[in-house]
Amino acid sequence: MIVGVAGIGLIGGSFARDYKSAGHTVYVYDRTPAVSQYAMLAGVADGLLDENTIPQCDLILIALFPQDTIDYLRKYGPVFNKNGVVMDCGGTKMEICKAGFEVAEEYGFTYVGGHPMAGTQYSGFKNSFAGMFDGQPMVIVPPHFDDINFLQSIKDLLAPCHFGRITFATAEDHDRMIAYTSQMAHVVSCCYIKSPSAEKHTGLSAGSYKDMTRVARLNPVMWTQLFLENKDNLVAELDHFIQSVTDIRNAISEEDADRLQELLEEGRKMKVKVDGAHD
């Protein structure tokens, strides 16, 4: 299989490493040419992904910022392999998939939306590694859901990455849920670390602090685009969160122990329920 990866930061770089480790031919593109050159010198890539190699690719993975992804799809739509698959790897899906499906229909290639649910608090090709997706979830937004053979072919293309579970969803359902499961976590982590107490935590923090602040080490440019593209869903989640925090804040301020215990018990029970455990 010939695989192209556009954008070889943490996600794209890890994809490139997985496919190369599995013995496939890998071509890469990065907006910083030196990164592509380094990937080739490191043996992760066989060459550059450009107008000459794009038509050869059975699979192209686009791991760029949201608007850059849309621009890439529109720019190279005419030269994508008509028998191959083009998949983006963005954290939001509605805007990207709308553009992707339109361009694919115009130029006759196959496009699917994708979101690998994996990563670390670090970024860049230097932090990418083979095996990052092992056992992790992958969400796919296909152009249609009624062709079992097509859906299986997408799973087969992703087999070298060893995802744990591949879920097929609409772009709308994906973005609605991702506002809660991913974007909210980044907002809360960012706000949490801004406390004046953060600079004094050394020696007085442990696992809870690390868990809460891990994803505050984010890419501000990328996450700004992701938040704004999904603003309606994210604002709805934030409104609910703010109300919950306000309720607890008021109970503490008013020394209302009964109300505070009730609110904490609600959270505990919800955690048990969603984890599928028995109380």
C-alpha positions as a LaTeX table, in Angstrom:
\begin{tabular}{lrrr}
\hline
Residue & $x$ (\AA) & $y$ (\AA) & $z$ (\AA) \\
\hline
Met1 & 0.00 & 0.00 & 0.00 \\
Ile2 & 1.15 & 3.53 & $-0.74$ \\
Val3 & 0.20 & 6.02 & 1.99 \\
Gly4 & 0.48 & 9.79 & 1.99 \\
Val5 & 0.47 & 11.83 & 5.20 \\
Ala6 & $-0.09$ & 15.59 & 5.00 \\
Gly7 & 1.03 & 17.21 & 8.22 \\
Ile8 & 3.50 & 15.14 & 10.23 \\
Gly9 & 3.16 & 16.55 & 13.70 \\
Leu10 & 2.22 & 14.34 & 16.63 \\
Ile11 & $-0.76$ & 12.67 & 14.94 \\
Gly12 & 0.44 & 12.61 & 11.34 \\
Gly13 & 3.93 & 11.60 & 12.38 \\
Ser14 & 2.58 & 8.69 & 14.40 \\
Phe15 & 0.47 & 7.56 & 11.43 \\
Ala16 & 3.55 & 7.71 & 9.19 \\
Arg17 & 5.56 & 5.66 & 11.67 \\
Asp18 & 2.84 & 2.99 & 11.95 \\
Tyr19 & 2.47 & 2.51 & 8.20 \\
Lys20 & 6.21 & 2.53 & 7.60 \\
Ser21 & 6.74 & 0.00 & 10.40 \\
Ala22 & 4.14 & $-2.22$ & 8.72 \\
Gly23 & 6.17 & $-2.20$ & 5.51 \\
His24 & 4.14 & 0.27 & 3.46 \\
Thr25 & 5.48 & 3.06 & 1.26 \\
Val26 & 4.99 & 6.43 & 2.94 \\
Tyr27 & 5.12 & 9.90 & 1.39 \\
Val28 & 4.91 & 12.97 & 3.62 \\
Tyr29 & 4.19 & 16.68 & 3.46 \\
Asp30 & 4.63 & 19.26 & 6.19 \\
Arg31 & 4.30 & 23.03 & 6.05 \\
Thr32 & 7.83 & 23.12 & 7.50 \\
Pro33 & 9.97 & 21.47 & 4.79 \\
Ala34 & 12.75 & 20.62 & 7.25 \\
Val35 & 10.35 & 18.32 & 9.11 \\
Ser36 & 9.66 & 16.32 & 5.96 \\
Gln37 & 13.37 & 16.08 & 5.27 \\
Tyr38 & 13.99 & 14.88 & 8.81 \\
Ala39 & 11.28 & 12.22 & 8.47 \\
Met40 & 12.99 & 10.89 & 5.34 \\
Leu41 & 16.41 & 10.90 & 6.97 \\
Ala42 & 14.94 & 9.07 & 9.96 \\
Gly43 & 13.57 & 6.36 & 7.68 \\
Val44 & 9.95 & 7.20 & 8.48 \\
Ala45 & 9.16 & 8.39 & 4.94 \\
Asp46 & 10.15 & 7.30 & 1.44 \\
Gly47 & 9.71 & 10.69 & $-0.18$ \\
Leu48 & 7.68 & 13.86 & $-0.44$ \\
Leu49 & 3.93 & 13.94 & $-0.86$ \\
Asp50 & 3.39 & 16.30 & $-3.79$ \\
Glu51 & 1.53 & 16.54 & $-7.09$ \\
Asn52 & 3.64 & 13.70 & $-8.49$ \\
Thr53 & 3.12 & 11.23 & $-5.64$ \\
Ile54 & $-0.43$ & 12.14 & $-4.53$ \\
Pro55 & $-2.03$ & 10.28 & $-7.47$ \\
Gln56 & $-0.14$ & 7.11 & $-6.49$ \\
Cys57 & $-1.54$ & 6.95 & $-2.95$ \\
Asp58 & $-4.07$ & 4.33 & $-1.93$ \\
Leu59 & $-4.66$ & 6.27 & 1.28 \\
Ile60 & $-3.99$ & 9.90 & 2.14 \\
Leu61 & $-4.27$ & 11.06 & 5.74 \\
Ile62 & $-4.57$ & 14.81 & 6.27 \\
Ala63 & $-3.42$ & 15.86 & 9.75 \\
Leu64 & $-3.42$ & 19.64 & 9.37 \\
Phe65 & $-5.22$ & 22.45 & 11.19 \\
Pro66 & $-8.94$ & 22.64 & 10.28 \\
Gln67 & $-8.81$ & 25.45 & 7.71 \\
Asp68 & $-5.54$ & 24.12 & 6.30 \\
Thr69 & $-7.24$ & 20.75 & 5.84 \\
Ile70 & $-10.08$ & 22.31 & 3.86 \\
Asp71 & $-7.59$ & 24.27 & 1.74 \\
Tyr72 & $-5.57$ & 21.10 & 1.09 \\
Leu73 & $-8.65$ & 19.17 & $-0.01$ \\
Arg74 & $-9.65$ & 21.90 & $-2.43$ \\
Lys75 & $-6.14$ & 22.38 & $-3.80$ \\
Tyr76 & $-5.41$ & 18.72 & $-4.52$ \\
Gly77 & $-8.93$ & 17.50 & $-5.26$ \\
Pro78 & $-8.17$ & 17.21 & $-9.00$ \\
Val79 & $-5.15$ & 14.93 & $-8.48$ \\
Phe80 & $-6.27$ & 12.55 & $-5.70$ \\
Asn81 & $-6.31$ & 8.88 & $-6.73$ \\
Lys82 & $-9.86$ & 8.08 & $-7.89$ \\
Asn83 & $-9.41$ & 4.52 & $-6.59$ \\
Gly84 & $-7.97$ & 5.56 & $-3.26$ \\
Val85 & $-9.31$ & 7.05 & $-0.03$ \\
Val86 & $-8.64$ & 10.50 & 1.40 \\
Met87 & $-9.22$ & 10.88 & 5.14 \\
Asp88 & $-8.79$ & 13.91 & 7.36 \\
Cys89 & $-7.77$ & 13.54 & 11.01 \\
Gly90 & $-9.29$ & 16.71 & 12.46 \\
Gly91 & $-10.81$ & 17.14 & 15.90 \\
Thr92 & $-14.07$ & 18.59 & 14.54 \\
Lys93 & $-16.00$ & 17.19 & 11.64 \\
Met94 & $-18.96$ & 19.26 & 10.42 \\
Glu95 & $-17.11$ & 22.02 & 8.57 \\
Ile96 & $-14.31$ & 19.79 & 7.28 \\
Cys97 & $-16.62$ & 16.97 & 6.18 \\
Lys98 & $-18.96$ & 19.38 & 4.41 \\
Ala99 & $-16.05$ & 20.64 & 2.34 \\
Gly100 & $-14.57$ & 17.17 & 1.91 \\
Phe101 & $-17.73$ & 15.56 & 0.62 \\
Glu102 & $-18.33$ & 18.46 & $-1.77$ \\
Val103 & $-14.81$ & 18.31 & $-3.21$ \\
Ala104 & $-14.93$ & 14.51 & $-3.45$ \\
Glu105 & $-18.18$ & 14.64 & $-5.41$ \\
Glu106 & $-16.78$ & 17.30 & $-7.73$ \\
Tyr107 & $-13.58$ & 15.41 & $-8.57$ \\
Gly108 & $-14.69$ & 11.80 & $-8.17$ \\
Phe109 & $-12.52$ & 10.52 & $-5.33$ \\
Thr110 & $-13.52$ & 8.91 & $-2.03$ \\
Tyr111 & $-13.34$ & 11.03 & 1.11 \\
Val112 & $-14.13$ & 10.07 & 4.70 \\
Gly113 & $-13.83$ & 12.10 & 7.86 \\
Gly114 & $-11.69$ & 10.71 & 10.65 \\
His115 & $-10.73$ & 11.51 & 14.22 \\
Pro116 & $-8.13$ & 9.38 & 16.00 \\
Met117 & $-8.97$ & 9.64 & 19.70 \\
Ala118 & $-5.39$ & 9.57 & 20.90 \\
Gly119 & $-2.57$ & 11.94 & 21.66 \\
Thr120 & $-0.34$ & 13.38 & 24.34 \\
Gln121 & 0.17 & 16.83 & 25.82 \\
Tyr122 & 3.15 & 17.28 & 23.52 \\
Ser123 & 3.20 & 18.17 & 19.83 \\
Gly124 & 5.43 & 17.91 & 16.81 \\
Phe125 & 7.03 & 15.13 & 14.81 \\
Lys126 & 9.75 & 14.66 & 17.42 \\
Asn127 & 7.10 & 13.51 & 19.90 \\
Ser128 & 5.33 & 11.15 & 17.49 \\
Phe129 & 5.82 & 7.42 & 17.88 \\
Ala130 & 4.73 & 4.13 & 16.37 \\
Gly131 & 2.03 & 2.47 & 18.45 \\
Met132 & 0.38 & 5.63 & 19.72 \\
Phe133 & $-2.99$ & 4.45 & 18.38 \\
Asp134 & $-2.77$ & 0.90 & 19.75 \\
Gly135 & $-6.07$ & 0.09 & 21.43 \\
Gln136 & $-7.37$ & 3.66 & 21.09 \\
Pro137 & $-10.76$ & 4.67 & 19.60 \\
Met138 & $-11.11$ & 5.98 & 16.05 \\
Val139 & $-14.19$ & 7.81 & 14.77 \\
Ile140 & $-15.03$ & 7.67 & 11.06 \\
Val141 & $-17.56$ & 9.88 & 9.26 \\
Pro142 & $-18.32$ & 8.05 & 5.99 \\
Pro143 & $-20.18$ & 9.49 & 2.99 \\
His144 & $-22.81$ & 6.76 & 3.46 \\
Phe145 & $-23.62$ & 4.11 & 6.06 \\
Asp146 & $-25.42$ & 1.49 & 3.96 \\
Asp147 & $-22.44$ & $-0.31$ & 2.39 \\
Ile148 & $-20.96$ & $-2.85$ & 4.80 \\
Asn149 & $-18.16$ & $-3.75$ & 2.40 \\
Phe150 & $-17.11$ & $-0.11$ & 2.11 \\
Leu151 & $-17.09$ & 0.37 & 5.88 \\
Gln152 & $-15.00$ & $-2.78$ & 6.26 \\
Ser153 & $-12.56$ & $-1.52$ & 3.64 \\
Ile154 & $-11.96$ & 1.60 & 5.75 \\
Lys155 & $-11.22$ & $-0.59$ & 8.77 \\
Asp156 & $-8.80$ & $-2.61$ & 6.65 \\
Leu157 & $-6.95$ & 0.53 & 5.55 \\
Leu158 & $-6.47$ & 1.49 & 9.21 \\
Ala159 & $-5.40$ & $-1.97$ & 10.36 \\
Pro160 & $-1.66$ & $-1.11$ & 10.63 \\
Cys161 & $-2.52$ & 1.41 & 13.37 \\
His162 & $-4.19$ & $-1.20$ & 15.61 \\
Phe163 & $-7.05$ & 0.98 & 16.80 \\
Gly164 & $-9.07$ & $-0.61$ & 19.59 \\
Arg165 & $-12.50$ & 0.41 & 18.37 \\
Ile166 & $-13.64$ & 2.09 & 15.17 \\
Thr167 & $-16.95$ & 3.93 & 15.45 \\
Phe168 & $-18.92$ & 5.23 & 12.47 \\
Ala169 & $-20.87$ & 8.42 & 13.18 \\
Thr170 & $-22.36$ & 11.47 & 11.53 \\
Ala171 & $-20.39$ & 14.70 & 11.66 \\
Glu172 & $-23.14$ & 16.28 & 13.76 \\
Asp173 & $-23.14$ & 13.50 & 16.36 \\
His174 & $-19.35$ & 13.54 & 16.51 \\
Asp175 & $-19.08$ & 17.27 & 17.14 \\
Arg176 & $-21.88$ & 17.28 & 19.69 \\
Met177 & $-20.18$ & 14.59 & 21.78 \\
Ile178 & $-16.60$ & 15.77 & 21.26 \\
Ala179 & $-17.54$ & 19.13 & 22.80 \\
Tyr180 & $-18.05$ & 17.22 & 26.05 \\
Thr181 & $-15.45$ & 14.44 & 25.91 \\
Ser182 & $-12.51$ & 16.44 & 24.56 \\
Gln183 & $-12.99$ & 20.17 & 24.16 \\
Met184 & $-14.46$ & 20.73 & 27.62 \\
Ala185 & $-11.49$ & 18.94 & 29.17 \\
His186 & $-9.11$ & 21.33 & 27.44 \\
Val187 & $-11.11$ & 24.40 & 28.49 \\
Val188 & $-11.31$ & 23.27 & 32.12 \\
Ser189 & $-7.61$ & 22.35 & 32.21 \\
Cys190 & $-6.65$ & 25.74 & 30.77 \\
Cys191 & $-8.77$ & 27.60 & 33.33 \\
Tyr192 & $-7.61$ & 25.43 & 36.23 \\
Ile193 & $-3.91$ & 26.09 & 35.61 \\
Lys194 & $-4.45$ & 29.88 & 35.61 \\
Ser195 & $-4.95$ & 29.97 & 39.38 \\
Pro196 & $-2.34$ & 32.06 & 41.27 \\
Ser197 & $-1.75$ & 28.94 & 43.33 \\
Ala198 & $-0.34$ & 27.07 & 40.33 \\
Glu199 & 3.14 & 28.53 & 40.71 \\
Lys200 & 3.29 & 27.39 & 44.33 \\
His201 & 2.06 & 23.82 & 43.93 \\
Thr202 & 5.45 & 22.05 & 43.99 \\
Gly203 & 5.57 & 19.49 & 46.78 \\
Leu204 & 1.87 & 19.83 & 47.48 \\
Ser205 & 0.33 & 18.15 & 44.44 \\
Ala206 & $-0.09$ & 14.62 & 43.16 \\
Gly207 & $-2.17$ & 12.65 & 40.67 \\
Ser208 & $-5.30$ & 14.78 & 40.71 \\
Tyr209 & $-3.35$ & 17.93 & 39.84 \\
Lys210 & $-1.48$ & 16.18 & 37.04 \\
Asp211 & $-4.68$ & 14.74 & 35.57 \\
Met212 & $-6.43$ & 18.10 & 35.66 \\
Thr213 & $-3.62$ & 20.10 & 34.06 \\
Arg214 & $-2.13$ & 17.67 & 31.52 \\
Val215 & $-3.96$ & 18.96 & 28.45 \\
Ala216 & $-3.40$ & 22.63 & 29.32 \\
Arg217 & $-0.16$ & 22.15 & 27.38 \\
Leu218 & $-2.11$ & 22.61 & 24.15 \\
Asn219 & $-1.52$ & 24.22 & 20.76 \\
Pro220 & $-3.38$ & 27.55 & 21.07 \\
Val221 & $-3.72$ & 28.12 & 17.32 \\
Met222 & $-5.22$ & 24.70 & 16.61 \\
Trp223 & $-7.53$ & 24.62 & 19.61 \\
Thr224 & $-8.81$ & 28.13 & 18.90 \\
Gln225 & $-9.92$ & 26.90 & 15.47 \\
Leu226 & $-11.46$ & 23.74 & 16.92 \\
Phe227 & $-13.38$ & 25.61 & 19.65 \\
Leu228 & $-14.77$ & 28.21 & 17.25 \\
Glu229 & $-15.79$ & 25.63 & 14.66 \\
Asn230 & $-17.79$ & 23.81 & 17.32 \\
Lys231 & $-18.90$ & 26.87 & 19.26 \\
Asp232 & $-22.62$ & 26.03 & 19.63 \\
Asn233 & $-21.99$ & 22.59 & 21.11 \\
Leu234 & $-19.12$ & 23.78 & 23.28 \\
Val235 & $-20.99$ & 26.81 & 24.66 \\
Ala236 & $-23.92$ & 24.55 & 25.61 \\
Glu237 & $-21.56$ & 22.29 & 27.56 \\
Leu238 & $-19.86$ & 25.27 & 29.18 \\
Asp239 & $-23.20$ & 26.70 & 30.30 \\
His240 & $-24.05$ & 23.44 & 32.03 \\
Phe241 & $-20.60$ & 23.23 & 33.61 \\
Ile242 & $-20.71$ & 26.83 & 34.85 \\
Gln243 & $-24.09$ & 26.20 & 36.48 \\
Ser244 & $-22.79$ & 23.07 & 38.22 \\
Val245 & $-19.68$ & 24.88 & 39.47 \\
Thr246 & $-21.81$ & 27.80 & 40.64 \\
Asp247 & $-24.12$ & 25.48 & 42.59 \\
Ile248 & $-21.16$ & 23.95 & 44.44 \\
Arg249 & $-19.52$ & 27.34 & 44.96 \\
Asn250 & $-22.72$ & 28.72 & 46.52 \\
Ala251 & $-23.20$ & 25.72 & 48.78 \\
Ile252 & $-19.64$ & 26.13 & 50.09 \\
Ser253 & $-19.98$ & 29.91 & 50.48 \\
Glu254 & $-23.25$ & 29.52 & 52.38 \\
Glu255 & $-21.88$ & 26.63 & 54.47 \\
Asp256 & $-24.84$ & 24.54 & 53.35 \\
Ala257 & $-23.46$ & 21.11 & 54.14 \\
Asp258 & $-26.62$ & 19.24 & 53.18 \\
Arg259 & $-26.77$ & 20.87 & 49.74 \\
Leu260 & $-23.05$ & 20.40 & 49.18 \\
Gln261 & $-23.21$ & 16.73 & 50.08 \\
Glu262 & $-26.21$ & 16.32 & 47.77 \\
Leu263 & $-24.33$ & 17.88 & 44.84 \\
Leu264 & $-21.24$ & 15.76 & 45.45 \\
Glu265 & $-23.36$ & 12.63 & 45.71 \\
Glu266 & $-24.99$ & 13.45 & 42.36 \\
Gly267 & $-21.57$ & 13.59 & 40.75 \\
Arg268 & $-20.40$ & 10.38 & 42.39 \\
Lys269 & $-23.50$ & 8.50 & 41.27 \\
Met270 & $-23.18$ & 9.78 & 37.72 \\
Lys271 & $-19.57$ & 8.63 & 37.56 \\
Val272 & $-20.57$ & 5.15 & 38.74 \\
Lys273 & $-23.42$ & 5.06 & 36.22 \\
Val274 & $-21.42$ & 6.08 & 33.16 \\
Asp275 & $-18.55$ & 3.73 & 34.06 \\
Gly276 & $-20.97$ & 0.82 & 34.15 \\
Ala277 & $-19.98$ & $-0.10$ & 37.69 \\
His278 & $-22.27$ & $-1.15$ & 40.53 \\
Asp279 & $-22.83$ & 1.20 & 43.42 \\
\hline
\end{tabular}
